[in-house]
Amino acid sequence: MNKKTLKDIQIKGKSVLVRCDFNVPLDDKGNITDDRRIQGALETIQYLKDQGGKVLLISHLGRPKGKFDSKLSLEPVAKRLEKLLSTKIIFFSDEEIISDKTKEKVSEMNEGDIGLLENIRFRKEETDNDEAFAKELASMGDVYVNDAFGTSHRAHASNFGLAKNLPSAVGFLVEKELEFFTKTLENPKRPFVAIIGGAKVSDKIGVINNLLAKVDQLIIGGGMAYTFLRAKGFAVGKSLLEEDKIILAKELIQKAKSQGVDLILPIDTVVAKTFDNKAENWTVSVNSIPDDAMGLDIGELSIELFNEVIQKANTIIWNGPMGVFEMTSFEKGTKTMAQSLAKSKGITIIGGGDSAAAVEKFGLADEMSHISTGGGASLELLEGKILPGIDSIEDR
Ligand code: AMP
């Protein structure tokens, strides 16, 4: 990675603006129900404090659409940070985020102090990537650190805009994400297997296209597998099918062949007549899916086949569930994939979003080499795209 990291910048006595991803889930009463995103930022914050920085944290929470919304205040995050770091957090409860009063208080911060601004998306200028707003934010700091991987695929004032106005570096969390995604993609230990699932082919075209040039095997499961099965001539009944992507699926199958990549599809599937956890379900071969039934999970033989490939791999990337894992009747394919990755001796990388949620749900998070903190951002990296929030950081 050629971007500056925390170790490349002088911190002592400097005001450090840190973009974090504190976009945590809240319950009806405003309690944080999962603080992993906050935990993920602690290493960077503690380091900056220990180095004698004046640390000013910036984040968004939810989608307030440019207006103050007390339900989306970052105050609960400030309290949780205080607990986790056992230190005082100065919370700037400013509906305008950076009024003159806040700027004055920020300028009074001492070395080792940690402050948190109010939800940056209370200002419309944030998502508009407004230049004047970015300059105003930048006027409060000497250095900018991006540690919010989950928003790095967006060009907003508090990431892209700040990097344009201040000396910059990535934080430890972003550094770790990039190490796994770029190192793996550029120089994988082979065999290199990608497992792609989820609902739609259309969401994953870019990922499949990009990965076909890199992997040895590509396993496709989940709802999108039925469009590929249809492209191979199988009838798929009432399963998820994107008619307008059948030709594309055929092309991808052809591309895999010409590049020497094994494109592996399910060979059997768990079907039901309705999209319902309580519906009667049974397993059929993919060449005998009934007209009036839909495939909602991969079957036992597919599980066995996929597992065999995974156990032989030295690098594995997984993005997207194998079936409707939210329903217990159709979770087995996804659960056993997670177990299979947990058992693997290779490097295992889990893209954010649903696959990360599945790995957490089945209690296997600690068994993986890396679980990405950004669903959209990791998907864009897998597509081979450049992330503006990271591209804008200074090179070493
Ligand atoms: P995505 O957001 O594209 O990763 O898709 C995730 C969603 O795909 C999850 O909500 C799954 O329930 C859904 N999904 C996976 N397999 C199937 C399937 N066979 N039929 C319908 N939905 C599915």
CSV table of C-alpha atoms and ligand atoms in Angstrom, one decimal:
chain,number,residue,atom,x,y,z
A,1,MET,CA,0.0,0.0,0.0
A,2,ASN,CA,1.5,3.3,-1.0
A,3,LYS,CA,-0.8,5.6,1.1
A,4,LYS,CA,0.6,7.4,4.2
A,5,THR,CA,-0.3,5.7,7.4
A,6,LEU,CA,-0.4,6.9,11.0
A,7,LYS,CA,3.2,6.0,11.4
A,8,ASP,CA,4.2,8.3,8.6
A,9,ILE,CA,2.9,11.5,10.2
A,10,GLN,CA,3.9,13.8,13.1
A,11,ILE,CA,1.1,13.9,15.7
A,12,LYS,CA,2.4,15.5,18.8
A,13,GLY,CA,0.7,18.9,19.5
A,14,LYS,CA,-1.3,18.7,16.3
A,15,SER,CA,-5.0,18.9,15.9
A,16,VAL,CA,-6.0,15.7,14.2
A,17,LEU,CA,-9.3,15.4,12.4
A,18,VAL,CA,-10.3,11.7,12.2
A,19,ARG,CA,-13.2,10.5,10.0
A,20,CYS,CA,-14.6,7.4,11.7
A,21,ASP,CA,-17.5,5.2,10.9
A,22,PHE,CA,-19.7,5.4,14.0
A,23,ASN,CA,-22.9,4.6,12.0
A,24,VAL,CA,-24.1,2.1,14.6
A,25,PRO,CA,-27.5,0.5,14.9
A,26,LEU,CA,-29.8,2.0,17.6
A,27,ASP,CA,-33.0,0.6,19.1
A,28,ASP,CA,-36.2,2.6,19.6
A,29,LYS,CA,-34.9,4.1,22.8
A,30,GLY,CA,-31.6,5.3,21.2
A,31,ASN,CA,-29.5,2.6,22.7
A,32,ILE,CA,-26.6,1.2,20.7
A,33,THR,CA,-27.3,-2.4,19.9
A,34,ASP,CA,-24.0,-3.3,18.3
A,35,ASP,CA,-20.8,-1.3,19.0
A,36,ARG,CA,-18.4,-3.2,16.7
A,37,ARG,CA,-17.9,-0.1,14.5
A,38,ILE,CA,-16.9,1.9,17.6
A,39,GLN,CA,-14.6,-0.9,18.8
A,40,GLY,CA,-12.9,-0.9,15.4
A,41,ALA,CA,-11.8,2.7,15.7
A,42,LEU,CA,-10.3,2.4,19.2
A,43,GLU,CA,-6.8,1.5,18.2
A,44,THR,CA,-6.4,4.6,16.0
A,45,ILE,CA,-8.0,6.9,18.6
A,46,GLN,CA,-5.8,5.5,21.5
A,47,TYR,CA,-2.7,5.8,19.4
A,48,LEU,CA,-3.4,9.4,18.5
A,49,LYS,CA,-4.1,10.3,22.1
A,50,ASP,CA,-0.9,8.5,23.3
A,51,GLN,CA,1.1,10.4,20.7
A,52,GLY,CA,-0.1,13.7,22.1
A,53,GLY,CA,-2.5,14.7,19.4
A,54,LYS,CA,-5.6,16.8,19.9
A,55,VAL,CA,-8.1,14.3,18.5
A,56,LEU,CA,-11.3,15.5,16.9
A,57,LEU,CA,-13.5,12.7,15.7
A,58,ILE,CA,-16.0,13.1,12.9
A,59,SER,CA,-18.7,10.6,11.8
A,60,HIS,CA,-22.2,10.3,10.3
A,61,LEU,CA,-25.1,8.3,11.8
A,62,GLY,CA,-28.0,7.2,9.7
A,63,ARG,CA,-29.5,9.4,7.0
A,64,PRO,CA,-30.7,12.7,8.5
A,65,LYS,CA,-30.7,14.2,5.0
A,66,GLY,CA,-29.0,17.5,5.9
A,67,LYS,CA,-31.2,18.4,8.9
A,68,PHE,CA,-30.8,18.1,12.6
A,69,ASP,CA,-32.6,15.1,14.1
A,70,SER,CA,-32.2,14.4,17.8
A,71,LYS,CA,-32.8,10.7,17.2
A,72,LEU,CA,-29.6,10.6,15.2
A,73,SER,CA,-27.4,12.5,17.6
A,74,LEU,CA,-23.9,11.0,18.2
A,75,GLU,CA,-24.2,11.6,21.9
A,76,PRO,CA,-24.7,7.9,22.7
A,77,VAL,CA,-21.6,7.2,20.7
A,78,ALA,CA,-19.6,9.7,22.8
A,79,LYS,CA,-20.9,7.9,26.0
A,80,ARG,CA,-19.9,4.5,24.6
A,81,LEU,CA,-16.5,5.8,23.6
A,82,GLU,CA,-16.0,7.2,27.1
A,83,LYS,CA,-16.7,3.7,28.6
A,84,LEU,CA,-14.6,1.8,26.1
A,85,LEU,CA,-11.6,4.1,26.3
A,86,SER,CA,-12.0,4.9,30.0
A,87,THR,CA,-11.4,8.6,29.3
A,88,LYS,CA,-13.4,11.8,28.9
A,89,ILE,CA,-14.8,12.5,25.5
A,90,ILE,CA,-15.7,16.2,24.8
A,91,PHE,CA,-19.0,16.0,22.9
A,92,PHE,CA,-19.7,19.1,20.8
A,93,SER,CA,-23.5,19.1,20.7
A,94,ASP,CA,-23.9,21.7,18.0
A,95,GLU,CA,-26.8,21.4,15.6
A,96,GLU,CA,-24.8,23.4,13.0
A,97,ILE,CA,-21.8,21.0,13.7
A,98,ILE,CA,-19.2,23.8,13.4
A,99,SER,CA,-20.5,27.1,14.6
A,100,ASP,CA,-18.0,29.7,15.8
A,101,LYS,CA,-18.6,28.6,19.3
A,102,THR,CA,-17.6,25.0,18.5
A,103,LYS,CA,-14.6,26.2,16.6
A,104,GLU,CA,-13.5,28.2,19.6
A,105,LYS,CA,-13.9,25.3,22.0
A,106,VAL,CA,-12.0,23.0,19.6
A,107,SER,CA,-9.1,25.5,19.5
A,108,GLU,CA,-9.0,25.2,23.3
A,109,MET,CA,-8.4,21.4,23.3
A,110,ASN,CA,-5.2,20.2,24.9
A,111,GLU,CA,-2.7,17.4,23.8
A,112,GLY,CA,-4.3,14.0,24.5
A,113,ASP,CA,-7.9,15.4,24.5
A,114,ILE,CA,-10.5,13.6,22.5
A,115,GLY,CA,-13.5,15.4,21.1
A,116,LEU,CA,-16.5,14.3,18.9
A,117,LEU,CA,-18.4,16.5,16.6
A,118,GLU,CA,-22.2,16.1,16.2
A,119,ASN,CA,-23.5,13.9,13.2
A,120,ILE,CA,-21.8,15.4,10.2
A,121,ARG,CA,-24.8,14.6,7.9
A,122,PHE,CA,-26.9,17.2,9.8
A,123,ARG,CA,-25.3,19.4,7.2
A,124,LYS,CA,-26.3,19.0,3.6
A,125,GLU,CA,-22.9,20.2,2.5
A,126,GLU,CA,-21.4,17.0,3.8
A,127,THR,CA,-22.9,14.7,1.1
A,128,ASP,CA,-22.8,17.5,-1.4
A,129,ASN,CA,-19.0,17.4,-1.0
A,130,ASP,CA,-19.2,21.2,-0.6
A,131,GLU,CA,-15.8,22.8,-1.0
A,132,ALA,CA,-16.5,25.8,1.4
A,133,PHE,CA,-17.7,23.4,4.1
A,134,ALA,CA,-14.7,21.1,3.7
A,135,LYS,CA,-12.4,24.2,4.0
A,136,GLU,CA,-14.3,25.3,7.1
A,137,LEU,CA,-13.9,21.8,8.7
A,138,ALA,CA,-10.3,21.7,7.7
A,139,SER,CA,-9.6,25.0,9.4
A,140,MET,CA,-10.1,23.2,12.8
A,141,GLY,CA,-7.2,20.8,12.2
A,142,ASP,CA,-3.6,20.4,11.1
A,143,VAL,CA,-3.8,16.8,9.9
A,144,TYR,CA,-6.6,14.5,8.5
A,145,VAL,CA,-6.9,10.8,9.1
A,146,ASN,CA,-9.4,8.6,7.3
A,147,ASP,CA,-10.3,5.6,9.4
A,148,ALA,CA,-13.9,5.2,8.0
A,149,PHE,CA,-13.5,2.4,5.5
A,150,GLY,CA,-17.3,2.0,5.2
A,151,THR,CA,-17.7,5.5,3.6
A,152,SER,CA,-14.5,5.5,1.6
A,153,HIS,CA,-16.4,4.7,-1.6
A,154,ARG,CA,-18.2,8.1,-1.3
A,155,ALA,CA,-16.6,11.5,-2.0
A,156,HIS,CA,-17.9,13.6,0.8
A,157,ALA,CA,-16.7,16.8,2.5
A,158,SER,CA,-15.5,15.0,5.6
A,159,ASN,CA,-13.3,12.5,3.7
A,160,PHE,CA,-12.5,13.6,0.1
A,161,GLY,CA,-12.9,17.3,0.9
A,162,LEU,CA,-10.7,17.2,4.0
A,163,ALA,CA,-8.0,15.2,2.3
A,164,LYS,CA,-7.8,17.9,-0.4
A,165,ASN,CA,-7.2,20.6,2.3
A,166,LEU,CA,-4.9,19.0,4.8
A,167,PRO,CA,-1.9,16.7,5.1
A,168,SER,CA,-3.4,13.2,5.3
A,169,ALA,CA,-3.0,9.5,6.2
A,170,VAL,CA,-5.2,6.4,6.7
A,171,GLY,CA,-5.9,5.1,10.1
A,172,PHE,CA,-5.2,1.5,11.4
A,173,LEU,CA,-8.6,0.2,10.4
A,174,VAL,CA,-8.4,1.4,6.8
A,175,GLU,CA,-4.8,0.2,6.6
A,176,LYS,CA,-5.9,-3.3,7.6
A,177,GLU,CA,-8.8,-3.4,5.2
A,178,LEU,CA,-6.5,-2.3,2.3
A,179,GLU,CA,-3.8,-4.8,3.2
A,180,PHE,CA,-6.3,-7.7,3.0
A,181,PHE,CA,-8.1,-6.5,-0.1
A,182,THR,CA,-5.2,-5.3,-2.2
A,183,LYS,CA,-2.6,-7.8,-1.1
A,184,THR,CA,-5.0,-10.7,-1.7
A,185,LEU,CA,-6.1,-9.4,-5.0
A,186,GLU,CA,-2.7,-8.6,-6.3
A,187,ASN,CA,-0.7,-11.5,-5.0
A,188,PRO,CA,-3.0,-14.3,-3.7
A,189,LYS,CA,-1.7,-17.6,-2.3
A,190,ARG,CA,-3.2,-20.1,-4.7
A,191,PRO,CA,-5.5,-21.8,-5.1
A,192,PHE,CA,-7.6,-18.6,-4.8
A,193,VAL,CA,-11.4,-19.1,-4.5
A,194,ALA,CA,-14.2,-16.6,-4.6
A,195,ILE,CA,-17.6,-17.4,-3.3
A,196,ILE,CA,-20.3,-15.0,-4.5
A,197,GLY,CA,-23.9,-15.2,-3.5
A,198,GLY,CA,-26.8,-12.9,-2.7
A,199,ALA,CA,-30.0,-12.0,-4.5
A,200,LYS,CA,-29.1,-10.5,-7.8
A,201,VAL,CA,-26.6,-11.1,-10.6
A,202,SER,CA,-27.0,-7.4,-11.6
A,203,ASP,CA,-25.5,-6.3,-8.3
A,204,LYS,CA,-22.4,-8.5,-8.7
A,205,ILE,CA,-21.6,-8.3,-12.4
A,206,GLY,CA,-18.6,-6.0,-11.8
A,207,VAL,CA,-17.3,-8.2,-9.0
A,208,ILE,CA,-17.6,-11.4,-11.0
A,209,ASN,CA,-16.0,-9.8,-14.1
A,210,ASN,CA,-13.0,-8.5,-12.1
A,211,LEU,CA,-12.6,-11.7,-10.1
A,212,LEU,CA,-12.6,-13.9,-13.1
A,213,ALA,CA,-9.2,-12.5,-14.1
A,214,LYS,CA,-7.8,-13.4,-10.7
A,215,VAL,CA,-9.3,-16.5,-9.1
A,216,ASP,CA,-8.8,-20.2,-9.8
A,217,GLN,CA,-12.3,-21.1,-8.9
A,218,LEU,CA,-15.5,-19.1,-8.6
A,219,ILE,CA,-18.4,-20.5,-6.7
A,220,ILE,CA,-21.8,-19.0,-7.3
A,221,GLY,CA,-24.7,-19.6,-4.9
A,222,GLY,CA,-27.7,-17.7,-3.5
A,223,GLY,CA,-30.6,-16.3,-5.5
A,224,MET,CA,-28.3,-15.2,-8.4
A,225,ALA,CA,-27.2,-18.9,-9.1
A,226,TYR,CA,-30.6,-19.6,-10.7
A,227,THR,CA,-30.0,-17.1,-13.6
A,228,PHE,CA,-26.7,-18.9,-14.2
A,229,LEU,CA,-28.5,-22.3,-14.0
A,230,ARG,CA,-31.1,-21.0,-16.5
A,231,ALA,CA,-28.2,-19.9,-18.8
A,232,LYS,CA,-27.0,-23.5,-18.7
A,233,GLY,CA,-30.4,-24.7,-19.8
A,234,PHE,CA,-32.0,-25.8,-16.6
A,235,ALA,CA,-35.6,-24.9,-15.7
A,236,VAL,CA,-35.7,-23.0,-12.4
A,237,GLY,CA,-39.4,-23.0,-11.6
A,238,LYS,CA,-40.4,-20.0,-9.5
A,239,SER,CA,-36.8,-19.3,-8.3
A,240,LEU,CA,-35.3,-15.8,-8.5
A,241,LEU,CA,-34.5,-15.2,-12.1
A,242,GLU,CA,-33.3,-12.2,-14.0
A,243,GLU,CA,-34.5,-12.9,-17.5
A,244,ASP,CA,-32.6,-9.9,-18.9
A,245,LYS,CA,-29.3,-11.2,-17.4
A,246,ILE,CA,-29.4,-14.7,-18.9
A,247,ILE,CA,-27.3,-13.7,-21.9
A,248,LEU,CA,-24.8,-12.0,-19.6
A,249,ALA,CA,-24.6,-15.1,-17.4
A,250,LYS,CA,-23.9,-17.1,-20.6
A,251,GLU,CA,-21.1,-14.7,-21.5
A,252,LEU,CA,-19.6,-14.9,-18.0
A,253,ILE,CA,-19.7,-18.7,-18.1
A,254,GLN,CA,-17.9,-18.5,-21.5
A,255,LYS,CA,-15.4,-16.0,-20.1
A,256,ALA,CA,-14.6,-18.3,-17.1
A,257,LYS,CA,-14.0,-21.1,-19.5
A,258,SER,CA,-11.6,-19.2,-21.8
A,259,GLN,CA,-9.7,-17.9,-18.7
A,260,GLY,CA,-9.3,-21.3,-17.2
A,261,VAL,CA,-11.4,-20.5,-14.2
A,262,ASP,CA,-13.7,-23.2,-12.8
A,263,LEU,CA,-17.1,-21.6,-12.4
A,264,ILE,CA,-18.9,-23.8,-9.9
A,265,LEU,CA,-22.7,-23.7,-9.5
A,266,PRO,CA,-25.0,-25.6,-7.1
A,267,ILE,CA,-25.9,-29.1,-8.2
A,268,ASP,CA,-28.9,-29.4,-5.9
A,269,THR,CA,-31.2,-27.0,-4.2
A,270,VAL,CA,-33.7,-26.8,-1.3
A,271,VAL,CA,-37.0,-25.8,-2.7
A,272,ALA,CA,-40.4,-24.7,-1.3
A,273,LYS,CA,-43.7,-23.6,-2.9
A,274,THR,CA,-43.8,-20.3,-1.1
A,275,PHE,CA,-41.3,-17.8,0.3
A,276,ASP,CA,-42.0,-18.8,3.8
A,277,ASN,CA,-40.0,-20.3,6.7
A,278,LYS,CA,-42.8,-22.6,7.6
A,279,ALA,CA,-43.4,-23.8,4.1
A,280,GLU,CA,-42.7,-27.5,3.4
A,281,ASN,CA,-39.3,-27.8,1.9
A,282,TRP,CA,-37.3,-30.6,0.2
A,283,THR,CA,-34.2,-31.0,-1.9
A,284,VAL,CA,-34.0,-31.6,-5.6
A,285,SER,CA,-31.2,-31.9,-8.2
A,286,VAL,CA,-30.9,-28.7,-10.2
A,287,ASN,CA,-32.1,-30.6,-13.3
A,288,SER,CA,-35.5,-31.3,-11.7
A,289,ILE,CA,-36.7,-28.1,-10.0
A,290,PRO,CA,-40.5,-28.3,-10.1
A,291,ASP,CA,-42.3,-25.6,-12.1
A,292,ASP,CA,-44.3,-24.5,-9.0
A,293,ALA,CA,-41.4,-24.4,-6.5
A,294,MET,CA,-38.5,-22.0,-5.8
A,295,GLY,CA,-34.9,-22.7,-4.8
A,296,LEU,CA,-34.2,-21.0,-1.4
A,297,ASP,CA,-31.0,-22.6,-0.4
A,298,ILE,CA,-28.2,-24.8,-1.8
A,299,GLY,CA,-28.6,-28.6,-1.1
A,300,GLU,CA,-26.4,-31.1,0.7
A,301,LEU,CA,-24.5,-32.2,-2.4
A,302,SER,CA,-23.6,-28.6,-3.3
A,303,ILE,CA,-22.5,-28.0,0.3
A,304,GLU,CA,-20.2,-31.0,0.0
A,305,LEU,CA,-18.9,-29.9,-3.4
A,306,PHE,CA,-18.3,-26.3,-2.3
A,307,ASN,CA,-16.6,-27.4,1.0
A,308,GLU,CA,-14.2,-29.6,-0.9
A,309,VAL,CA,-13.1,-26.7,-3.1
A,310,ILE,CA,-12.8,-24.4,0.0
A,311,GLN,CA,-10.6,-26.9,2.0
A,312,LYS,CA,-8.1,-27.0,-0.9
A,313,ALA,CA,-7.9,-23.2,-1.2
A,314,ASN,CA,-5.2,-21.0,0.3
A,315,THR,CA,-7.1,-17.8,-0.2
A,316,ILE,CA,-10.9,-17.4,0.0
A,317,ILE,CA,-13.0,-14.4,-0.5
A,318,TRP,CA,-16.7,-14.6,0.3
A,319,ASN,CA,-19.4,-12.1,-0.6
A,320,GLY,CA,-23.2,-12.9,-0.4
A,321,PRO,CA,-25.2,-15.6,1.3
A,322,MET,CA,-25.9,-19.0,-0.3
A,323,GLY,CA,-29.7,-18.9,0.5
A,324,VAL,CA,-32.3,-17.1,2.4
A,325,PHE,CA,-30.3,-17.3,5.6
A,326,GLU,CA,-32.6,-15.0,7.5
A,327,MET,CA,-35.1,-17.9,7.7
A,328,THR,CA,-33.9,-20.9,9.8
A,329,SER,CA,-35.3,-23.4,7.2
A,330,PHE,CA,-33.0,-22.0,4.5
A,331,GLU,CA,-29.9,-21.0,6.5
A,332,LYS,CA,-28.0,-24.3,6.3
A,333,GLY,CA,-26.1,-23.5,3.1
A,334,THR,CA,-24.9,-20.2,4.4
A,335,LYS,CA,-24.1,-21.5,7.8
A,336,THR,CA,-22.1,-24.5,6.5
A,337,MET,CA,-20.2,-22.2,4.2
A,338,ALA,CA,-19.3,-20.0,7.2
A,339,GLN,CA,-18.2,-23.2,9.1
A,340,SER,CA,-16.2,-24.4,6.1
A,341,LEU,CA,-14.3,-21.1,5.9
A,342,ALA,CA,-13.8,-21.2,9.7
A,343,LYS,CA,-12.2,-24.6,9.3
A,344,SER,CA,-10.0,-23.5,6.3
A,345,LYS,CA,-6.3,-23.1,6.9
A,346,GLY,CA,-6.1,-20.5,4.2
A,347,ILE,CA,-6.6,-16.7,4.4
A,348,THR,CA,-10.4,-16.0,4.7
A,349,ILE,CA,-11.8,-12.6,3.9
A,350,ILE,CA,-15.4,-11.8,4.4
A,351,GLY,CA,-16.9,-8.9,2.4
A,352,GLY,CA,-19.1,-6.6,4.5
A,353,GLY,CA,-22.9,-6.6,4.6
A,354,ASP,CA,-24.8,-9.9,4.6
A,355,SER,CA,-21.9,-12.3,4.6
A,356,ALA,CA,-20.4,-10.5,7.6
A,357,ALA,CA,-23.8,-10.5,9.3
A,358,ALA,CA,-24.1,-14.3,8.6
A,359,VAL,CA,-20.6,-15.0,10.1
A,360,GLU,CA,-21.5,-13.0,13.2
A,361,LYS,CA,-24.9,-14.7,13.5
A,362,PHE,CA,-23.3,-18.1,13.5
A,363,GLY,CA,-20.7,-17.1,16.0
A,364,LEU,CA,-17.7,-17.7,13.7
A,365,ALA,CA,-16.3,-14.1,13.4
A,366,ASP,CA,-13.2,-14.9,15.4
A,367,GLU,CA,-12.3,-17.7,13.1
A,368,MET,CA,-11.9,-15.5,10.0
A,369,SER,CA,-8.7,-13.8,8.9
A,370,HIS,CA,-10.6,-10.6,8.1
A,371,ILE,CA,-14.2,-9.4,8.2
A,372,SER,CA,-14.6,-6.1,6.3
A,373,THR,CA,-16.3,-3.2,8.0
A,374,GLY,CA,-17.7,-1.8,4.7
A,375,GLY,CA,-20.2,-3.7,2.5
A,376,GLY,CA,-20.4,-1.2,-0.3
A,377,ALA,CA,-16.7,-0.2,-0.1
A,378,SER,CA,-15.4,-3.8,-0.1
A,379,LEU,CA,-17.7,-4.6,-3.0
A,380,GLU,CA,-16.3,-1.7,-5.0
A,381,LEU,CA,-12.7,-2.8,-4.2
A,382,LEU,CA,-13.6,-6.3,-5.4
A,383,GLU,CA,-14.9,-4.7,-8.6
A,384,GLY,CA,-11.5,-3.2,-9.1
A,385,LYS,CA,-12.8,0.4,-8.5
A,386,ILE,CA,-10.8,3.2,-6.9
A,387,LEU,CA,-12.3,4.5,-3.7
A,388,PRO,CA,-12.3,8.3,-3.6
A,389,GLY,CA,-12.0,8.5,0.2
A,390,ILE,CA,-8.7,6.5,0.0
A,391,ASP,CA,-7.4,7.7,-3.4
A,392,SER,CA,-7.5,11.3,-2.0
A,393,ILE,CA,-5.1,10.4,0.8
A,394,GLU,CA,-1.4,11.4,0.3
A,395,ASP,CA,1.0,8.9,-1.2
A,396,ARG,CA,4.0,8.0,0.8
B,1,AMP,P1,-27.4,-9.3,-1.5
B,1,AMP,O1,-27.9,-8.1,-0.8
B,1,AMP,O2,-27.5,-9.2,-3.0
B,1,AMP,O3,-26.1,-9.8,-1.0
B,1,AMP,O4,-28.5,-10.4,-1.2
B,1,AMP,C1,-28.7,-10.9,0.1
B,1,AMP,C2,-30.1,-11.4,0.1
B,1,AMP,O5,-30.3,-12.5,-0.8
B,1,AMP,C3,-30.5,-12.0,1.4
B,1,AMP,O6,-31.5,-11.2,2.0
B,1,AMP,C4,-31.0,-13.4,1.1
B,1,AMP,O7,-32.2,-13.8,1.8
B,1,AMP,C5,-31.3,-13.3,-0.4
B,1,AMP,N1,-31.2,-14.6,-1.0
B,1,AMP,C6,-30.2,-15.5,-1.0
B,1,AMP,N2,-30.5,-16.6,-1.7
B,1,AMP,C7,-31.8,-16.5,-2.2
B,1,AMP,C8,-32.7,-17.3,-2.9
B,1,AMP,N3,-32.3,-18.5,-3.3
B,1,AMP,N4,-33.9,-16.8,-3.2
B,1,AMP,C9,-34.2,-15.5,-2.8
B,1,AMP,N5,-33.4,-14.7,-2.1
B,1,AMP,C10,-32.2,-15.2,-1.7
